[in-house]
Amino acid sequence: MKIALVGAGNLATHLALSLVKAGHHVVGICSKTGETARSLSLRIGQESMATSRLDELPKADVYLIATKDDVISTIAEEWPGNLSEGLIVHTSGSVDINVLAPAGIPYGVLYPLQTFSKERDVDFKKIPCFVEGSTTEDTMKLMELARSVSNKVYTLSSEHRRLLHLSAVFACNFVNHLYDIAEQQLKQNGFPTEWLQPLIEETAAKIKTVSAREAQTGPAIRKDQRVIECHSAILAQEPQHLLIYNILTESIYQTFHQ
Amino acid sequence: MKIALVGAGNLATHLALSLVKAGHHVVGICSKTGETARSLSLRIGQESMATSRLDELPKADVYLIATKDDVISTIAEEWPGNLSEGLIVHTSGSVDINVLAPAGIPYGVLYPLQTFSKERDVDFKKIPCFVEGSTTEDTMKLMELARSVSNKVYTLSSEHRRLLHLSAVFACNFVNHLYDIAEQQLKQNGFPTEWLQPLIEETAAKIKTVSAREAQTGPAIRKDQRVIECHSAILAQEPQHLLIYNILTESIYQTFHQ
């Protein structure tokens, strides 16, 4: 298929690379200033037009929007009249499919459930992708596109996608923030952050074989009041971290003992 | 060395297997009823005496206590007079070394920073181990023992070990609880928990190459109020999860925007 990309950030980069690998042609890339679009265009090693203007994008079968969530509705509302054919698709976990209706062409969603960084390679084939089309035909077209880059493609409504995205916030964004707090604590004490790496890896790997409920360890599940008091005393000078400690300790306790 | 183990749980199992592999002789294992000690004794494939009584343990160079934290002081206080030589060692992250003084023999700590499950293999060589001895000689002896099973051995005081253990609670126990919440949400909606697996793995793997601070993504760092309100509405019926959502969202926000 001929694909045009709106956005040239982390997700757009990995999408573009995977699409090219799957034999599609990325005909154009549009980014705010055009600069990141040019870099991405060079990186994918295909002749793709880089621009900062939507109306300069070449005609495509699918226009994939991989921008920040809050820009998607503006893009749909300002969709140029010269791009009056094809399918317009956003890639967000939390934005409703109908936000794309104002574009005036068929529309849909392709949500890859993963956290992307430009500098890290990911195996797109393993990333679960969730599609939704404004018509059954659009859904079918999106299934075909998604299956060309991923082995795990499912249809999912906007409402269900929002629920899934909320779980992803807990399992990824919040988890990463806890890693950040742990790293801060290590640095404060002059300890290398690498010390925690095997523990972090094993904690994530463990729940492939057992449920997180079964995998739970630590002072809160053991009702180890002595350790909990000792930790609270250490955190006395950091009210924000103490609050997080108390809330999560209480939540683990309630999960297992009430 | 001749090693006797007090405890036959997750950590004791992995310790015993690694010690045997490193050429040590696990001469005896003591557990509350003796049953788990017998299973472990069979599993390691070495002639080790299994017992439920400390005073029946054979004499050893090192007595390794791998029990729940709150039992360690009782074990030290009731240490049998016939085991009046060798080194008594606990393996806890949060218990002070001096709790072992009442045993009346040289003492120390060997803390392996990892989460253990009986049914999961771990590569002990990669686990950071932190040792502390009641005298320099004891520390040296423990370094030697720890280095025979792990490639990452450090000396660490009881105070520093407690600080490290607190970071481990954030990076492992609390993280696992967030996985649990995410899994609950998935199950409630009839989604398979496998959907989150690639995201969880990548989130943990990412911070090998960038700091958790740099790796942060999600609505809170993007100040995406629309998404945050939508998530809060979904969580309205689950006050405990909403509380965790709000506290962590606020904490991420403060980390990046204040």
Coordinates of C-alpha atoms in Angstrom, one line a residue:
Chain A
M1 CA 0.0 0.0 0.0
K2 CA 1.0 3.7 -0.4
I3 CA 1.2 5.1 3.1
A4 CA 1.6 8.7 4.2
L5 CA 2.7 9.5 7.8
V6 CA 1.6 12.5 9.8
G7 CA 4.1 12.8 12.6
A8 CA 7.8 11.8 12.7
G9 CA 8.3 10.9 16.4
N10 CA 9.0 7.6 18.2
L11 CA 6.0 5.7 17.0
A12 CA 6.1 7.1 13.5
T13 CA 9.7 6.1 13.2
H14 CA 9.1 2.5 14.2
L15 CA 5.9 2.3 12.1
A16 CA 7.7 3.7 9.1
L17 CA 10.6 1.2 9.4
S18 CA 8.2 -1.7 9.9
L19 CA 6.0 -0.7 7.0
V20 CA 8.9 -0.4 4.6
K21 CA 10.2 -3.8 5.8
A22 CA 6.7 -5.3 5.0
G23 CA 6.9 -4.0 1.4
H24 CA 4.8 -0.9 1.7
H25 CA 5.8 2.4 0.2
V26 CA 5.9 5.4 2.6
V27 CA 5.2 8.1 0.0
G28 CA 5.3 11.1 2.3
I29 CA 5.9 12.2 5.9
C30 CA 4.6 15.4 7.4
S31 CA 5.9 16.9 10.7
K32 CA 5.5 20.3 12.3
T33 CA 8.6 21.9 11.0
G34 CA 9.4 19.3 8.3
E35 CA 12.8 18.7 9.9
T36 CA 12.0 15.5 11.7
A37 CA 10.1 14.4 8.6
R38 CA 13.3 14.8 6.5
S39 CA 15.4 12.9 9.0
L40 CA 12.9 10.0 9.1
S41 CA 12.6 10.1 5.3
L42 CA 16.4 9.7 5.0
R43 CA 16.4 6.9 7.7
I44 CA 13.9 4.7 5.9
G45 CA 15.9 4.7 2.7
Q46 CA 12.9 5.1 0.4
E47 CA 11.9 8.0 -1.7
S48 CA 9.4 9.7 0.6
M49 CA 8.4 13.3 0.4
A50 CA 9.1 15.3 3.6
T51 CA 7.0 18.3 4.4
S52 CA 5.5 20.5 7.1
R53 CA 2.2 21.0 5.2
L54 CA -0.5 18.4 5.1
D55 CA -1.7 19.7 1.7
E56 CA 1.7 18.9 0.2
L57 CA 1.5 15.2 1.1
P58 CA 1.3 12.9 -1.9
K59 CA -2.0 10.9 -2.3
A60 CA -1.9 7.6 -0.3
D61 CA -4.1 4.6 0.4
V62 CA -3.7 5.2 4.1
Y63 CA -2.8 8.4 6.1
L64 CA -1.4 7.3 9.4
I65 CA -1.5 9.9 12.2
A66 CA 1.2 9.3 14.8
T67 CA 1.2 12.6 16.7
K68 CA 0.4 13.6 20.2
D69 CA -3.2 12.8 21.1
D70 CA -4.4 16.4 21.4
V71 CA -3.4 17.3 17.8
I72 CA -5.5 14.5 16.2
S73 CA -8.8 16.4 16.2
T74 CA -7.2 19.5 14.7
I75 CA -5.6 17.5 11.9
A76 CA -9.0 15.9 11.1
E77 CA -10.8 19.3 11.1
E78 CA -8.1 20.9 8.9
W79 CA -7.7 17.9 6.6
P80 CA -6.9 19.3 3.1
G81 CA -9.5 18.9 0.4
N82 CA -6.9 17.6 -2.1
L83 CA -6.5 14.5 -0.1
S84 CA -10.1 13.4 -0.6
E85 CA -9.5 9.6 -1.0
G86 CA -8.0 6.9 1.1
L87 CA -8.3 6.0 4.7
I88 CA -7.3 8.4 7.6
V89 CA -6.1 6.5 10.7
H90 CA -4.9 7.5 14.1
T91 CA -2.7 5.4 16.4
S92 CA -3.8 6.6 19.9
G93 CA -4.9 4.4 22.8
S94 CA -7.3 6.9 24.3
V95 CA -8.8 8.9 21.4
D96 CA -12.2 8.0 20.0
I97 CA -12.4 6.9 16.4
N98 CA -15.1 9.5 15.7
V99 CA -12.7 12.4 16.2
L100 CA -11.6 11.6 12.6
A101 CA -15.0 12.0 11.0
P102 CA -14.5 15.7 10.1
A103 CA -11.7 14.8 7.7
G104 CA -14.5 13.7 5.3
I105 CA -12.9 10.5 4.2
P106 CA -13.1 6.9 5.5
Y107 CA -11.4 6.6 8.9
G108 CA -10.1 4.2 11.5
V109 CA -7.7 3.4 14.3
L110 CA -4.5 1.3 14.5
Y111 CA -3.2 1.2 18.1
P112 CA 0.1 -0.6 18.7
L113 CA 0.3 -1.4 22.4
Q114 CA 4.0 -0.6 23.2
T115 CA 6.2 2.1 24.5
F116 CA 8.6 3.5 21.8
S117 CA 11.9 5.2 21.9
K118 CA 13.7 6.2 18.6
E119 CA 17.0 4.7 19.6
R120 CA 15.6 1.3 20.7
D121 CA 14.8 -1.4 18.2
V122 CA 11.6 -3.2 18.7
D123 CA 10.2 -6.3 17.0
F124 CA 7.0 -4.9 15.6
K125 CA 5.8 -8.5 14.8
K126 CA 5.4 -9.2 18.5
I127 CA 3.5 -6.0 19.3
P128 CA -0.3 -6.4 19.8
C129 CA -2.1 -4.1 17.4
F130 CA -5.8 -3.1 17.9
V131 CA -7.8 -1.9 14.9
E132 CA -11.2 -0.3 14.4
G133 CA -12.7 1.1 11.2
S134 CA -15.6 3.5 10.5
T135 CA -17.1 0.7 8.3
T136 CA -16.5 -3.1 8.1
E137 CA -14.6 -2.5 4.9
D138 CA -12.3 0.0 6.6
T139 CA -11.8 -2.5 9.4
M140 CA -10.8 -5.2 6.9
K141 CA -8.4 -2.9 5.1
L142 CA -6.8 -2.0 8.5
M143 CA -6.6 -5.6 9.5
E144 CA -4.7 -6.3 6.3
L145 CA -2.3 -3.4 6.9
A146 CA -1.7 -4.3 10.6
R147 CA -1.2 -8.0 9.8
S148 CA 1.6 -7.0 7.4
V149 CA 3.6 -5.6 10.3
S150 CA 2.4 -7.5 13.4
N151 CA 1.5 -11.1 14.2
K152 CA -0.9 -10.1 16.9
V153 CA -3.8 -8.1 15.4
Y154 CA -7.2 -7.7 17.1
T155 CA -10.3 -5.6 16.4
L156 CA -11.3 -3.4 19.4
S157 CA -13.9 -0.7 19.9
S158 CA -12.9 2.8 21.0
E159 CA -14.5 2.1 24.5
H160 CA -12.5 -1.1 25.0
R161 CA -9.3 0.5 23.7
R162 CA -9.6 3.2 26.3
L163 CA -9.9 0.5 29.0
L164 CA -6.9 -1.3 27.6
H165 CA -4.9 2.0 27.5
L166 CA -5.7 2.6 31.2
S167 CA -4.2 -0.8 32.1
A168 CA -1.2 0.1 30.0
V169 CA -0.7 3.3 32.0
F170 CA -0.5 1.2 35.2
A171 CA 1.8 -1.5 33.7
C172 CA 4.1 0.9 31.8
N173 CA 4.0 4.6 32.8
F174 CA 3.4 4.1 36.5
V175 CA 5.8 1.2 36.7
N176 CA 8.5 3.4 35.0
H177 CA 7.8 6.2 37.5
L178 CA 8.5 3.6 40.3
Y179 CA 11.8 2.7 38.6
D180 CA 12.5 6.4 38.5
I181 CA 11.9 6.8 42.3
A182 CA 14.1 3.7 43.0
E183 CA 16.9 5.1 40.8
Q184 CA 16.7 8.5 42.6
Q185 CA 17.0 6.7 46.0
L186 CA 20.0 4.7 44.7
K187 CA 21.7 7.9 43.4
Q188 CA 21.1 9.7 46.6
N189 CA 23.0 7.0 48.4
G190 CA 25.8 6.8 45.9
F191 CA 24.7 3.3 44.7
P192 CA 24.9 2.4 41.0
T193 CA 21.5 2.0 39.4
E194 CA 22.7 -1.2 37.7
W195 CA 22.3 -3.0 41.1
L196 CA 18.5 -3.1 40.6
Q197 CA 18.6 -4.3 37.0
P198 CA 18.5 -8.1 37.6
L199 CA 15.6 -7.6 40.1
I200 CA 13.7 -5.4 37.6
E201 CA 14.2 -7.9 34.8
E202 CA 13.1 -10.9 36.9
T203 CA 10.1 -9.1 38.3
A204 CA 8.9 -8.4 34.7
A205 CA 9.8 -11.8 33.4
K206 CA 8.2 -13.7 36.3
I207 CA 4.6 -12.8 35.3
K208 CA 5.0 -14.6 32.0
T209 CA 4.8 -17.9 34.0
V210 CA 2.7 -16.9 37.0
S211 CA 0.0 -14.2 37.6
A212 CA 1.2 -11.0 39.3
R213 CA -1.1 -11.9 42.2
E214 CA 0.9 -15.2 42.7
A215 CA 4.2 -13.4 42.1
Q216 CA 3.7 -10.8 44.9
T217 CA 6.5 -10.7 47.5
G218 CA 7.7 -8.0 50.0
P219 CA 6.9 -6.6 53.5
A220 CA 3.3 -5.6 52.8
I221 CA 2.1 -9.1 51.8
R222 CA 4.1 -10.6 54.8
K223 CA 2.4 -8.0 57.1
D224 CA 6.0 -7.2 58.3
Q225 CA 5.2 -4.1 60.4
R226 CA 8.7 -3.7 61.6
V227 CA 10.1 -3.3 58.1
I228 CA 7.3 -1.1 57.0
E229 CA 7.9 1.3 60.0
C230 CA 11.6 1.3 59.2
H231 CA 11.0 2.2 55.6
S232 CA 8.5 4.9 56.6
A233 CA 11.2 6.5 58.9
I234 CA 13.7 6.5 56.0
L235 CA 11.1 8.3 53.8
A236 CA 10.1 10.9 56.4
Q237 CA 12.0 13.7 54.6
E238 CA 10.3 12.9 51.2
P239 CA 6.6 13.3 51.7
Q240 CA 5.7 12.5 48.1
H241 CA 7.5 9.2 48.1
L242 CA 6.2 8.4 51.6
L243 CA 2.7 8.9 50.3
I244 CA 3.3 6.5 47.4
Y245 CA 4.9 4.0 49.8
N246 CA 1.9 4.1 52.2
I247 CA -0.8 3.9 49.5
L248 CA 0.8 1.0 47.7
T249 CA 1.6 -0.8 50.9
E250 CA -2.0 -0.4 52.1
S251 CA -3.3 -1.6 48.7
I252 CA -1.1 -4.7 48.7
Y253 CA -2.2 -5.4 52.3
Q254 CA -5.9 -5.0 51.4
T255 CA -5.5 -7.2 48.3
F256 CA -4.2 -10.1 50.4
H257 CA -5.6 -9.7 53.9
Q258 CA -9.2 -8.4 53.5
Chain B
M1 CA 32.8 -25.2 52.5
K2 CA 30.4 -27.1 54.6
I3 CA 27.1 -25.2 54.7
A4 CA 23.9 -25.7 56.8
L5 CA 20.7 -24.1 55.7
V6 CA 18.0 -22.8 58.1
G7 CA 14.9 -22.4 55.9
A8 CA 13.8 -24.3 52.8
G9 CA 11.8 -21.8 50.9
N10 CA 12.3 -19.9 47.7
L11 CA 15.6 -18.3 48.5
A12 CA 17.0 -21.3 50.4
T13 CA 16.2 -23.5 47.3
H14 CA 18.1 -21.3 44.9
L15 CA 21.0 -20.8 47.3
A16 CA 21.3 -24.5 47.9
L17 CA 21.3 -25.3 44.2
S18 CA 23.9 -22.6 43.5
L19 CA 26.1 -23.6 46.5
V20 CA 26.1 -27.3 45.3
K21 CA 26.9 -26.2 41.8
A22 CA 29.9 -24.1 43.2
G23 CA 31.3 -27.2 44.8
H24 CA 30.2 -26.6 48.4
H25 CA 28.7 -29.3 50.6
V26 CA 25.2 -28.6 51.9
V27 CA 25.5 -30.8 55.0
G28 CA 22.1 -30.1 56.6
I29 CA 18.8 -28.3 56.1
C30 CA 16.4 -27.3 58.9
S31 CA 12.8 -26.2 58.3
K32 CA 9.8 -25.8 60.6
T33 CA 8.3 -29.2 60.1
G34 CA 11.2 -30.8 58.4
E35 CA 9.2 -31.6 55.3
T36 CA 10.3 -28.8 53.0
A37 CA 13.9 -29.5 54.2
R38 CA 13.5 -33.1 53.1
S39 CA 12.2 -32.1 49.6
L40 CA 15.0 -29.6 49.2
S41 CA 17.5 -32.2 50.4
L42 CA 16.2 -34.6 47.7
R43 CA 16.3 -31.9 45.1
I44 CA 19.9 -30.9 45.5
G45 CA 21.0 -34.5 45.0
Q46 CA 23.6 -34.4 47.8
E47 CA 23.7 -36.2 51.1
S48 CA 22.2 -33.5 53.4
M49 CA 20.5 -34.1 56.7
A50 CA 16.9 -32.8 56.8
T51 CA 15.5 -31.9 60.2
S52 CA 13.0 -29.7 62.0
R53 CA 15.4 -29.1 65.0
L54 CA 18.3 -26.7 64.9
D55 CA 20.3 -28.8 67.4
E56 CA 20.2 -31.8 65.1
L57 CA 22.0 -29.9 62.3
P58 CA 25.5 -31.2 61.5
K59 CA 28.4 -28.9 62.3
A60 CA 29.1 -26.5 59.4
D61 CA 31.5 -23.7 58.4
V62 CA 28.6 -21.4 57.6
Y63 CA 25.0 -21.6 58.9
L64 CA 22.8 -19.7 56.3
I65 CA 19.5 -18.4 57.6
A66 CA 17.0 -18.0 54.7
T67 CA 13.7 -17.6 56.6
K68 CA 11.2 -14.9 57.1
D69 CA 12.7 -11.7 58.5
D70 CA 10.8 -11.9 61.8
V71 CA 12.1 -15.3 62.7
I72 CA 15.8 -14.4 62.5
S73 CA 16.2 -12.9 66.0
T74 CA 14.5 -15.9 67.6
I75 CA 16.8 -18.3 65.8
A76 CA 19.8 -16.3 67.0
E77 CA 18.5 -16.3 70.6
E78 CA 17.7 -20.0 70.6
W79 CA 20.9 -21.0 68.8
P80 CA 21.9 -24.5 70.1
G81 CA 25.0 -24.7 72.3
N82 CA 26.3 -27.7 70.3
L83 CA 26.8 -25.5 67.2
S84 CA 29.4 -23.3 68.9
E85 CA 31.7 -22.9 65.9
G86 CA 31.4 -21.5 62.4
L87 CA 29.7 -18.4 61.0
I88 CA 26.0 -17.7 61.4
V89 CA 24.6 -15.6 58.5
H90 CA 21.2 -14.1 57.6
T91 CA 20.1 -13.2 54.1
S92 CA 17.6 -10.4 54.7
G93 CA 17.6 -6.9 53.2
S94 CA 16.2 -5.1 56.1
V95 CA 17.4 -6.9 59.3
D96 CA 20.4 -5.5 61.1
I97 CA 23.5 -7.7 61.4
N98 CA 23.6 -7.3 65.2
V99 CA 20.4 -9.3 65.6
L100 CA 22.6 -12.4 65.2
A101 CA 25.0 -11.5 68.1
P102 CA 23.0 -13.6 70.7
A103 CA 23.9 -16.8 68.8
G104 CA 27.3 -16.5 70.5
I105 CA 29.4 -17.3 67.4
P106 CA 30.8 -15.1 64.6
Y107 CA 28.1 -13.6 62.4
G108 CA 27.4 -11.9 59.2
V109 CA 24.9 -11.1 56.3
L110 CA 24.7 -12.2 52.7
Y111 CA 21.9 -10.4 50.9
P112 CA 21.1 -11.5 47.4
L113 CA 19.1 -8.7 45.7
Q114 CA 16.6 -10.7 43.7
T115 CA 13.0 -12.0 43.9
F116 CA 12.9 -15.8 44.0
S117 CA 10.2 -18.3 43.1
K118 CA 10.9 -22.1 43.6
E119 CA 9.7 -22.9 40.1
R120 CA 11.7 -20.3 38.2
D121 CA 15.4 -20.8 37.4
V122 CA 17.6 -17.8 38.1
D123 CA 21.2 -17.3 37.1
F124 CA 22.7 -16.7 40.6
K125 CA 26.0 -15.6 38.9
K126 CA 24.2 -12.4 37.8
I127 CA 22.6 -11.5 41.1
P128 CA 24.2 -8.7 43.1
C129 CA 25.1 -10.0 46.6
F130 CA 25.8 -7.7 49.5
V131 CA 27.9 -9.0 52.4
E132 CA 28.7 -7.7 55.9
G133 CA 30.6 -9.5 58.7
S134 CA 30.9 -8.9 62.4
T135 CA 34.7 -8.8 62.0
T136 CA 36.9 -8.1 59.0
E137 CA 37.8 -11.8 59.0
D138 CA 34.1 -12.8 58.8
T139 CA 33.5 -10.3 56.0
M140 CA 36.4 -11.9 54.0
K141 CA 35.0 -15.3 54.6
L142 CA 31.6 -14.2 53.4
M143 CA 33.1 -12.5 50.3
E144 CA 34.8 -15.7 49.4
L145 CA 31.5 -17.7 49.8
A146 CA 29.4 -15.1 47.9
R147 CA 32.0 -14.9 45.1
S148 CA 31.7 -18.7 44.6
V149 CA 28.1 -18.3 43.6
S150 CA 27.8 -14.7 42.2
N151 CA 30.0 -12.5 40.0
K152 CA 28.7 -9.3 41.6
V153 CA 29.7 -9.2 45.3
Y154 CA 29.9 -6.0 47.3
T155 CA 30.3 -5.2 51.0
L156 CA 27.5 -3.1 52.5
S157 CA 26.7 -1.9 56.0
S158 CA 23.3 -2.7 57.6
E159 CA 22.2 0.9 57.2
H160 CA 23.0 1.0 53.5
R161 CA 21.5 -2.4 53.0
R162 CA 18.2 -1.1 54.4
L163 CA 18.2 1.8 52.0
L164 CA 18.9 -0.5 49.1
H165 CA 16.1 -2.8 50.2
L166 CA 13.7 0.2 50.2
S167 CA 14.6 0.9 46.6
A168 CA 14.0 -2.8 45.8
V169 CA 10.5 -2.5 47.3
F170 CA 9.6 0.3 44.9
A171 CA 11.3 -1.4 41.9
C172 CA 9.9 -4.9 42.6
N173 CA 7.1 -5.3 45.1
F174 CA 5.3 -2.1 44.2
V175 CA 5.9 -2.6 40.4
N176 CA 4.4 -6.1 40.7
H177 CA 1.4 -4.7 42.5
L178 CA 0.8 -2.4 39.5
Y179 CA 1.1 -5.4 37.2
D180 CA -1.6 -7.0 39.4
I181 CA -3.9 -4.0 39.1
A182 CA -3.4 -4.0 35.3
E183 CA -4.1 -7.7 35.1
Q184 CA -7.3 -7.3 37.2
Q185 CA -8.5 -4.5 34.8
L186 CA -7.8 -6.7 31.8
K187 CA -9.6 -9.7 33.3
Q188 CA -12.6 -7.5 34.3
N189 CA -12.9 -6.6 30.6
G190 CA -12.4 -10.1 29.3
F191 CA -9.0 -9.2 27.8
P192 CA -6.1 -11.8 27.9
T193 CA -3.3 -10.7 30.2
E194 CA -0.8 -11.6 27.5
W195 CA -1.7 -8.4 25.7
L196 CA 0.4 -6.4 28.2
Q197 CA 3.4 -8.7 28.1
P198 CA 5.5 -7.0 25.3
L199 CA 4.8 -3.6 26.9
I200 CA 5.9 -4.8 30.4
E201 CA 9.0 -6.4 29.0
E202 CA 10.0 -3.3 26.9
T203 CA 9.4 -1.0 29.9
A204 CA 11.7 -3.0 32.0
A205 CA 14.3 -3.5 29.2
K206 CA 14.3 0.2 28.2
I207 CA 16.0 1.4 31.4
K208 CA 19.1 -0.7 30.7
T209 CA 19.9 1.9 28.0
V210 CA 18.3 5.1 29.3
S211 CA 17.5 6.3 32.8
A212 CA 13.9 5.8 34.0
R213 CA 13.6 9.6 34.0
E214 CA 14.4 9.8 30.3
A215 CA 12.2 6.8 29.5
Q216 CA 9.0 8.3 31.0
T217 CA 6.0 8.4 28.7
G218 CA 2.2 8.6 29.2
P219 CA -0.5 11.2 29.8
A220 CA 0.9 12.6 33.1
I221 CA 4.2 13.8 31.6
R222 CA 2.3 15.1 28.5
K223 CA 0.0 17.1 30.8
D224 CA -2.9 15.4 28.8
Q225 CA -5.8 16.5 31.1
R226 CA -8.4 15.1 28.7
V227 CA -7.0 11.5 29.0
I228 CA -6.5 11.8 32.7
E229 CA -10.1 12.9 33.3
C230 CA -11.3 10.0 31.1
H231 CA -9.2 7.5 33.1
S232 CA -10.5 8.9 36.4
A233 CA -14.0 8.5 35.2
I234 CA -13.4 4.9 34.3
L235 CA -11.9 4.3 37.8
A236 CA -14.8 6.1 39.7
Q237 CA -16.1 2.7 41.0
E238 CA -12.7 1.6 42.3
P239 CA -11.6 4.1 44.9
Q240 CA -8.4 2.3 45.8
H241 CA -7.2 2.2 42.2
L242 CA -8.3 5.7 41.6
L243 CA -6.3 6.9 44.6
I244 CA -3.2 5.1 43.2
Y245 CA -3.9 6.6 39.8
N246 CA -4.2 10.1 41.2
I247 CA -1.1 9.9 43.4
L248 CA 1.2 8.5 40.7
T249 CA -0.2 10.9 38.1
E250 CA 0.5 13.8 40.4
S251 CA 3.9 12.6 41.3
I252 CA 4.9 12.2 37.6
Y253 CA 3.5 15.6 36.9
Q254 CA 5.5 17.2 39.8
T255 CA 8.7 15.4 38.7
F256 CA 8.6 16.9 35.2
H257 CA 6.7 20.2 35.6
Q258 CA 7.7 21.8 38.9

